[in-house]
XYZ file of C-alpha atoms in Angstrom:
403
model
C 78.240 -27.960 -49.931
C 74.862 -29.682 -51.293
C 72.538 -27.821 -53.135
C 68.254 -28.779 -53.928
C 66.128 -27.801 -56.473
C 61.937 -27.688 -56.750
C 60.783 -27.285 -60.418
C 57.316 -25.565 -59.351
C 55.855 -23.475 -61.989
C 56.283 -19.504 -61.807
C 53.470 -17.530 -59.855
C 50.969 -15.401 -61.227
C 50.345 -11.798 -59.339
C 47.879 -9.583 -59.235
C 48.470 -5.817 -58.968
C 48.025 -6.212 -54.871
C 51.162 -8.560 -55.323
C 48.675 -11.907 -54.336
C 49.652 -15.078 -56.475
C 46.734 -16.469 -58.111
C 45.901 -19.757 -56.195
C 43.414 -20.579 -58.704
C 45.822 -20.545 -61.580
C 48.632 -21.798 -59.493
C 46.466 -25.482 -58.849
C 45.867 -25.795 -62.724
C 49.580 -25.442 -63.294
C 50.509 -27.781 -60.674
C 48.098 -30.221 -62.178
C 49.585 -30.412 -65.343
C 53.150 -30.688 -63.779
C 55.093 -33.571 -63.580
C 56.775 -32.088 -59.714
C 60.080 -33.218 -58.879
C 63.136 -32.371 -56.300
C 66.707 -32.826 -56.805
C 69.554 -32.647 -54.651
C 73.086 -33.105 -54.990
C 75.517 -34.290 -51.966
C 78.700 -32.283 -51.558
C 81.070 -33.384 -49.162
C 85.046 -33.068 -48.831
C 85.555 -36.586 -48.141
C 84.165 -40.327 -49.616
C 81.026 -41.018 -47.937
C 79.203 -44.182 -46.695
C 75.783 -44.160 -48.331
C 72.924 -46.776 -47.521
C 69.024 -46.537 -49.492
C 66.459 -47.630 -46.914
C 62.908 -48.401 -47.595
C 61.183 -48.326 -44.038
C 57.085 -49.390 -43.461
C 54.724 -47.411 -41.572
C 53.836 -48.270 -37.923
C 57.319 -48.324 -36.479
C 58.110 -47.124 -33.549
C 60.981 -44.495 -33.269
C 62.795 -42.195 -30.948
C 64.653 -38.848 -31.790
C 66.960 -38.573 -28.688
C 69.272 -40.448 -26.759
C 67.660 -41.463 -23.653
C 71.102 -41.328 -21.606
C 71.146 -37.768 -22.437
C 67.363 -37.149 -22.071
C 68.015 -38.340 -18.560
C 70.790 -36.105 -17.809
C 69.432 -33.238 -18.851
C 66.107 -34.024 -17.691
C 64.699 -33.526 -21.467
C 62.556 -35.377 -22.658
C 62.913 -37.471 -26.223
C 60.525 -37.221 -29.236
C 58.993 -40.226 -29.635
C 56.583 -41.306 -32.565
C 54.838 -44.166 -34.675
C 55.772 -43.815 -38.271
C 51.949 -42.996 -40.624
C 53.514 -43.255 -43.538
C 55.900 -45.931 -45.829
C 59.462 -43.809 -46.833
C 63.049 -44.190 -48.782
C 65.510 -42.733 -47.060
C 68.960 -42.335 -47.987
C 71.335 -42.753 -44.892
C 74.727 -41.204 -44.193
C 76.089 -45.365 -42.964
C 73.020 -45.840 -41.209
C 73.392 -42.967 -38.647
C 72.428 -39.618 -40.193
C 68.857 -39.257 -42.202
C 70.143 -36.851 -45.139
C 67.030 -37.449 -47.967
C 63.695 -38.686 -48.241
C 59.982 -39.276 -49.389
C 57.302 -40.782 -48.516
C 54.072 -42.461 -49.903
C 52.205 -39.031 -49.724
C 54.698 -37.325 -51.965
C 56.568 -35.276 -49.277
C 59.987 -34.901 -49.671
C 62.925 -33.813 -46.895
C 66.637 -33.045 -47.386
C 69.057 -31.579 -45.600
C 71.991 -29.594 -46.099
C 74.732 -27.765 -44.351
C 74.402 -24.346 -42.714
C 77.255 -22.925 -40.924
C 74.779 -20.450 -38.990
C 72.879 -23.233 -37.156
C 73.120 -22.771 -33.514
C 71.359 -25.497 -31.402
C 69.762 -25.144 -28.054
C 72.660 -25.467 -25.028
C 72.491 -28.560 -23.391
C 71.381 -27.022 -20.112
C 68.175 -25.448 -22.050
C 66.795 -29.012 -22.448
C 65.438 -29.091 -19.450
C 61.668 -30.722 -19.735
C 62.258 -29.593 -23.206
C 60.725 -32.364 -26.337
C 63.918 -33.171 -27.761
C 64.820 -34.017 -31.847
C 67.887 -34.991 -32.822
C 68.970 -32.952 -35.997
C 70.060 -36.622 -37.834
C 66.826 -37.758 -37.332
C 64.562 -34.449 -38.689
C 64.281 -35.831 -42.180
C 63.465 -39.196 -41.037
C 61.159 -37.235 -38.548
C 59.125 -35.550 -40.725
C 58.498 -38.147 -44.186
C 57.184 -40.468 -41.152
C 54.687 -38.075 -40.048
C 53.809 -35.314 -42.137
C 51.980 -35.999 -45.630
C 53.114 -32.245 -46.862
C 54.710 -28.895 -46.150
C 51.869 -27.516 -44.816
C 51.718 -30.033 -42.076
C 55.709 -30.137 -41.306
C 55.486 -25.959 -41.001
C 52.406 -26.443 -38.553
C 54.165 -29.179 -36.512
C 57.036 -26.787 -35.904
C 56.038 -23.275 -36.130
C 55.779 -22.554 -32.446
C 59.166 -24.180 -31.585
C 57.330 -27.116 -29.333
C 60.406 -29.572 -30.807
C 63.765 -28.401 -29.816
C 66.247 -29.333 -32.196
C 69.375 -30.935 -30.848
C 72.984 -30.835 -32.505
C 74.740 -34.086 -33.661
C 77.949 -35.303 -35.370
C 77.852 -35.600 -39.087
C 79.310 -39.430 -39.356
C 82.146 -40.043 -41.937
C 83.967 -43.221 -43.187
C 87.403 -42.491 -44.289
C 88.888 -41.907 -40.903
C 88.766 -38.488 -39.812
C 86.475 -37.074 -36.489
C 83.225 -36.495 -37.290
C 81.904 -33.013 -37.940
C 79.338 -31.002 -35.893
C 75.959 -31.262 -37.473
C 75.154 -27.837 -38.845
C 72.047 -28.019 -41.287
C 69.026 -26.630 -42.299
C 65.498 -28.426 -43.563
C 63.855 -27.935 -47.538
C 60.399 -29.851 -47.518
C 58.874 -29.948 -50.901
C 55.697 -31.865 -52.293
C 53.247 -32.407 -54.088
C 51.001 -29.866 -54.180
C 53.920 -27.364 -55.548
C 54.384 -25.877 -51.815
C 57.938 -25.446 -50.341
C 59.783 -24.193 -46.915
C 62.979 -24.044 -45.929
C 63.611 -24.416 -41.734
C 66.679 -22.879 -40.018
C 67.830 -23.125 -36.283
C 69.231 -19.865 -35.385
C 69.974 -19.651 -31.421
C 67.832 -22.362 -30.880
C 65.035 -21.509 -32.407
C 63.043 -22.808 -35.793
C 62.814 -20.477 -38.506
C 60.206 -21.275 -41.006
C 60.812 -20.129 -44.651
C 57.738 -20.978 -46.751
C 56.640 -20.326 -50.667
C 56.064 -21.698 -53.640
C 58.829 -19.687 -55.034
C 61.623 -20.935 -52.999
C 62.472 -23.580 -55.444
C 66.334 -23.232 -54.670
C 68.053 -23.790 -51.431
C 72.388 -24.289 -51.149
C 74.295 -23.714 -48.013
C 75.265 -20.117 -46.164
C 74.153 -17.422 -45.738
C 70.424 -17.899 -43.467
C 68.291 -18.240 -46.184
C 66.837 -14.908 -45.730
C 69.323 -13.238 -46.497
C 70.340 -16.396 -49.671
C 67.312 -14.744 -51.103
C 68.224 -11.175 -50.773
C 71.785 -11.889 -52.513
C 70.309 -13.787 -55.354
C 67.872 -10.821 -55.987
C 71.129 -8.805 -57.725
C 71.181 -11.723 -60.585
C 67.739 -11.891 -60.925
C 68.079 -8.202 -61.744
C 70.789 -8.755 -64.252
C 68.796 -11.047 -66.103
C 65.616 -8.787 -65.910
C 64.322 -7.485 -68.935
C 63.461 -4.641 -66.610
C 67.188 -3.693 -66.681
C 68.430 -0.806 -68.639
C 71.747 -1.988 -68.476
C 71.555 -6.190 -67.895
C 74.655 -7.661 -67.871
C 73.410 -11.389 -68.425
C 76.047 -12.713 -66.606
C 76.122 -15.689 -64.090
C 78.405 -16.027 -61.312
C 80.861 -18.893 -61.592
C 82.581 -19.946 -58.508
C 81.354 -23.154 -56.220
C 80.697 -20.646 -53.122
C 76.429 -20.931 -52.238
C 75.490 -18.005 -53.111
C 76.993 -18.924 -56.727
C 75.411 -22.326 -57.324
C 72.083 -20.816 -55.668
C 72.392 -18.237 -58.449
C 72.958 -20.717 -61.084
C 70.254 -22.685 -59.813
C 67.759 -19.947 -59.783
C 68.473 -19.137 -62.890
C 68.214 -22.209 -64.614
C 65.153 -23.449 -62.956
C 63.134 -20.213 -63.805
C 64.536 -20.015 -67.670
C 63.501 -23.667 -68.586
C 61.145 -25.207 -70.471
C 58.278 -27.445 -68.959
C 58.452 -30.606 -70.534
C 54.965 -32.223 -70.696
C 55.667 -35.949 -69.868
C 57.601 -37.330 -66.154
C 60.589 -38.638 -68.001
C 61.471 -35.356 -69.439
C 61.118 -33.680 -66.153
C 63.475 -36.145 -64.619
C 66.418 -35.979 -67.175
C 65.901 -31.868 -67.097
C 65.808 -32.116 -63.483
C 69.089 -34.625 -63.321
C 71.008 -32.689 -66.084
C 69.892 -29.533 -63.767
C 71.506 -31.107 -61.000
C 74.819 -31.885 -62.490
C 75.439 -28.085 -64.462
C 75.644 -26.676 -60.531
C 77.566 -29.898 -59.245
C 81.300 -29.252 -57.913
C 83.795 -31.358 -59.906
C 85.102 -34.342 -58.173
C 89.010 -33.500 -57.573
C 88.251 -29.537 -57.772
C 91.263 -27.833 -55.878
C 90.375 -25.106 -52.948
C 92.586 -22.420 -54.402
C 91.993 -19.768 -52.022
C 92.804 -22.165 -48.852
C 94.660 -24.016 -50.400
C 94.781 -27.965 -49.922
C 92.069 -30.590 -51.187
C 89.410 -30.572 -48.604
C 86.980 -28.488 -50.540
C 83.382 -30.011 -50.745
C 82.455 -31.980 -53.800
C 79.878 -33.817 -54.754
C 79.519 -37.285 -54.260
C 75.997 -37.814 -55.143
C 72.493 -36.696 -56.795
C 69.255 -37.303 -55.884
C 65.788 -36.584 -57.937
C 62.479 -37.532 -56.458
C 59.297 -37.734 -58.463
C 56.364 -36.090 -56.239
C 53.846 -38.039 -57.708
C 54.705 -41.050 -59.248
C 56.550 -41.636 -56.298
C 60.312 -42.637 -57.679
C 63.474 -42.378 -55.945
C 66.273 -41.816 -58.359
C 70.085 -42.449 -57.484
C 72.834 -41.438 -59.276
C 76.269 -41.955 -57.500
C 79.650 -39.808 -58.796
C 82.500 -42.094 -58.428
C 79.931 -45.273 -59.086
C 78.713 -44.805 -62.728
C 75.457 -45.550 -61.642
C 72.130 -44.129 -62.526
C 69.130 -46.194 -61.227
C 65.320 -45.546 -59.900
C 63.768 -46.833 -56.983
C 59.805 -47.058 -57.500
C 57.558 -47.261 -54.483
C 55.532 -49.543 -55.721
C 58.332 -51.786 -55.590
C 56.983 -52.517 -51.442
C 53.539 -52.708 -51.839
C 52.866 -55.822 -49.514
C 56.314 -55.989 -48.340
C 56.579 -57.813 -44.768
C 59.447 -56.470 -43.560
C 59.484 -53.311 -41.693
C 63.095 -52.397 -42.925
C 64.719 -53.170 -46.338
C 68.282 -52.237 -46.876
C 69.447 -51.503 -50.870
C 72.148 -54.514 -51.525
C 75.727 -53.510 -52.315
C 77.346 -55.582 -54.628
C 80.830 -54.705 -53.313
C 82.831 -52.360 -51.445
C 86.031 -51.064 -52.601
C 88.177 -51.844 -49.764
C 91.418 -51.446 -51.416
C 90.561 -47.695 -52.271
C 88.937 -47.578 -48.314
C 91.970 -48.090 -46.668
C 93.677 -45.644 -49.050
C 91.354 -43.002 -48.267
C 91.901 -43.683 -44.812
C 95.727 -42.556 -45.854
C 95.516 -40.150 -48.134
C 91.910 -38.514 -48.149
C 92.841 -37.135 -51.694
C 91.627 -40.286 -52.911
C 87.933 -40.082 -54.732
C 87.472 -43.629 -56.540
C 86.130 -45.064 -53.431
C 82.747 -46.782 -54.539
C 79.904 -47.090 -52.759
C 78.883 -50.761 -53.916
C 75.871 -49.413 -56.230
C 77.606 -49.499 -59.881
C 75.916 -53.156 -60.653
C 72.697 -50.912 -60.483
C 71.159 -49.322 -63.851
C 67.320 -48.743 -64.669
C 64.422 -49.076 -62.273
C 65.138 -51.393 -59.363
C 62.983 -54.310 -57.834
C 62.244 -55.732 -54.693
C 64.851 -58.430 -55.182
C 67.567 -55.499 -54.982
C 66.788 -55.303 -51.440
C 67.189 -57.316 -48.043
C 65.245 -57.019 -44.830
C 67.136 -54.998 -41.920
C 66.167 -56.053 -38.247
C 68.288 -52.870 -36.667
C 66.326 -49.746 -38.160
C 67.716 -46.438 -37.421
C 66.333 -44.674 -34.393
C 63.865 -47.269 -33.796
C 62.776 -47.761 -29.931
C 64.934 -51.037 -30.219
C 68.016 -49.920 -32.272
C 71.138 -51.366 -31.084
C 73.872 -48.131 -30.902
C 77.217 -48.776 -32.061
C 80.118 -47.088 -31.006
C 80.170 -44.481 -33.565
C 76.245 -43.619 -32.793
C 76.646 -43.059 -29.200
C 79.598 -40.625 -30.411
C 77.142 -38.791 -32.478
C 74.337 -38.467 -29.612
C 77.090 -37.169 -27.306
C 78.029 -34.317 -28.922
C 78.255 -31.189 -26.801
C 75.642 -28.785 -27.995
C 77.195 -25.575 -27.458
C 78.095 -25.557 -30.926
C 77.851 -22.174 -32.497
């Protein structure tokens, strides 16, 4: 389920196994950085783009719960302009903001959250609200990894929200920053506590196991591919698992060539993206049944030019979201306009989840957007003043003994 990709050129060693910083800014110079992502998810899923201003006022935890527990919520004043994509508008899942920083999350069965009686006069951050979090704060990785290295913010589980019908999932995921200054770092909660995984190098994050150990499993291919090897086998492995796309990932991303202008780096980068997708419709044949994740979107973000690029699966659509687009936008919220929603194919999913031609209202969309394609939003997602709907106040009330 989801994997991300960071096309930051290869480090150069010396003999006491140091990377040459030196060399390493000249290379980053000269390359066009970008970060793609692709959503993988069993079911249809309810996608909104936001564009959101600086100097908002937001909250990362429920205050009824705060109370309860006697924790106290994360509160903050957004420095920095972002586009956010939104799982409906409850669950932050990418984004980037006007410095070139760049947050996803994806799934990671090991997460364990603090237990709700640990919150205690505890600063509190709702895990659907980290990547909203940190492009509102932080202007790169080094930043988000100081902000959280000493485990002042405890992270708090949440419900994933869906939109065919069925309950919503525990909130299990883990944090890639990237930007651009060609640094990366992956964050994990394991029992409660932030684990900060930070290089250059790690230019490929999927799913299970703890990334740790993601690394240690990958370094078998790596060694088949090795010119080193007596005996290399070349081969990749082919299955959907995470440790096979991460694989696949790794090994495309380090045997490519670096284009020298942006547009090349995004196709590469989208084409990338799609060779370690899952196929929409892809049986679970071990399982059995239909419920295996697929994917249901890509992202790819352009460091420095600052582009958000959108490419829905069952939508045909391929579009770009500049910026620029904002610069002396009003509003403090803008929402991406859907054309339509496929209600028919809704209500089907809603009976037979086997259904993937649900559309998420974008296909009118081709090329690079404008301001036009958007309208303002008064209810912004974990503002001070955002009105909770039902399905919120589910999310924020999930137990958080979740293992």
């Amino acid at each position: 389920m989801c994997t991300r990709v960071f096309n930051t050129p290869k480090l150069l060693y010396d003999k006491d196994g140091k990377y040459d910083k030196v060399d390493y800014k000249i290379k980053i110079k000269n390359t066009h950085l970008v970060t793609g992502r692709n959503m993988d998810w069993p079911y249809p899923m309810d996608i909104n783009i936001y564009h959101f201003k600086r100097g908002i006022d937001k909250i990362g935890f429920a205050l009824d719960k705060a109370n309860k527990w006697d924790a106290i919520p994360e509160q903050w004043t957004s420095k920095y302009d972002s586009i956010c994509t939104y799982l409906k508008d409850e669950a932050a899942c990418d984004g980037m903001n006007t410095e070139g920083l760049v947050a996803n999350i994806l799934y990671l069965s090991e997460s364990i959250y603090a237990k709700d009686e640990e919150l205690k006069g505890k600063i509190c951050l709702n895990v659907m609200a980290w990547v909203q979090y940190v492009v509102d704060m932080f202007s790169n990785v080094e930043e988000v990894c100081e902000a959280f290295k000493d485990n002042e913010i405890t992270m708090v589980g949440a419900l994933v929200p869906t939109s065919v019908g069925e309950p919503p999932k525990p909130a299990k995921v883990h944090l890639s920053v990237s930007d651009k200054l060609g640094q990366s770092a992956i964050l994990e909660v394991i029992n409660g506590k932030i684990r900060i995984n930070k290089s250059p190098e790690f230019r490929v994050m999927t799913n299970s196991p703890v990334y740790p150990q993601q690394i240690v499993v990958n370094q078998y291919w790596r060694y088949e591919w090795n010119k080193n090897n007596p005996s290399p086998s070349y081969t990749l492995p082919g299955t959907t698992s995470a440790p096979d796309r991460f694989a696949r990932a790794s090994y495309f991303i380090n045997n490519t060539i670096r284009f020298t202008t942006e547009h090349e780096a995004i196709v590469q980068m989208s084409s990338l993206m799609q060779a370690v997708a899952v196929p929409l419709g892809l049986r679970d044949i071990i399982n059995g049944g239909d419920q295996i994740s697929q994917t249901r979107y890509s992202s790819v973000f352009t460091h420095k030019s600052l582009c958000y690029f959108f490419r829905a699966t069952t939508d045909y659509s391929f579009f770009g979201i500049p910026m620029e687009i904002f610069n002396g936008a009003s509003f403090q919220g803008l929402k991406l306009k859907k054309h339509y929603m496929n209600t028919e194919a809704m209500e089907e999913s809603k009976k037979d989840k086997r259904i993937y031609n649900l559309d998420n209202g974008f296909n009118e969309y081709s090329g690079k957007l404008t301001f036009d394609d958007f309208e303002p939003v008064e209810n912004i997602p974990f503002s001070i003043d955002y009105k909770m709907e039902e399905s919120d106040s589910l999310m924020m009330e999930e137990d958080n003994n979740i293992s």
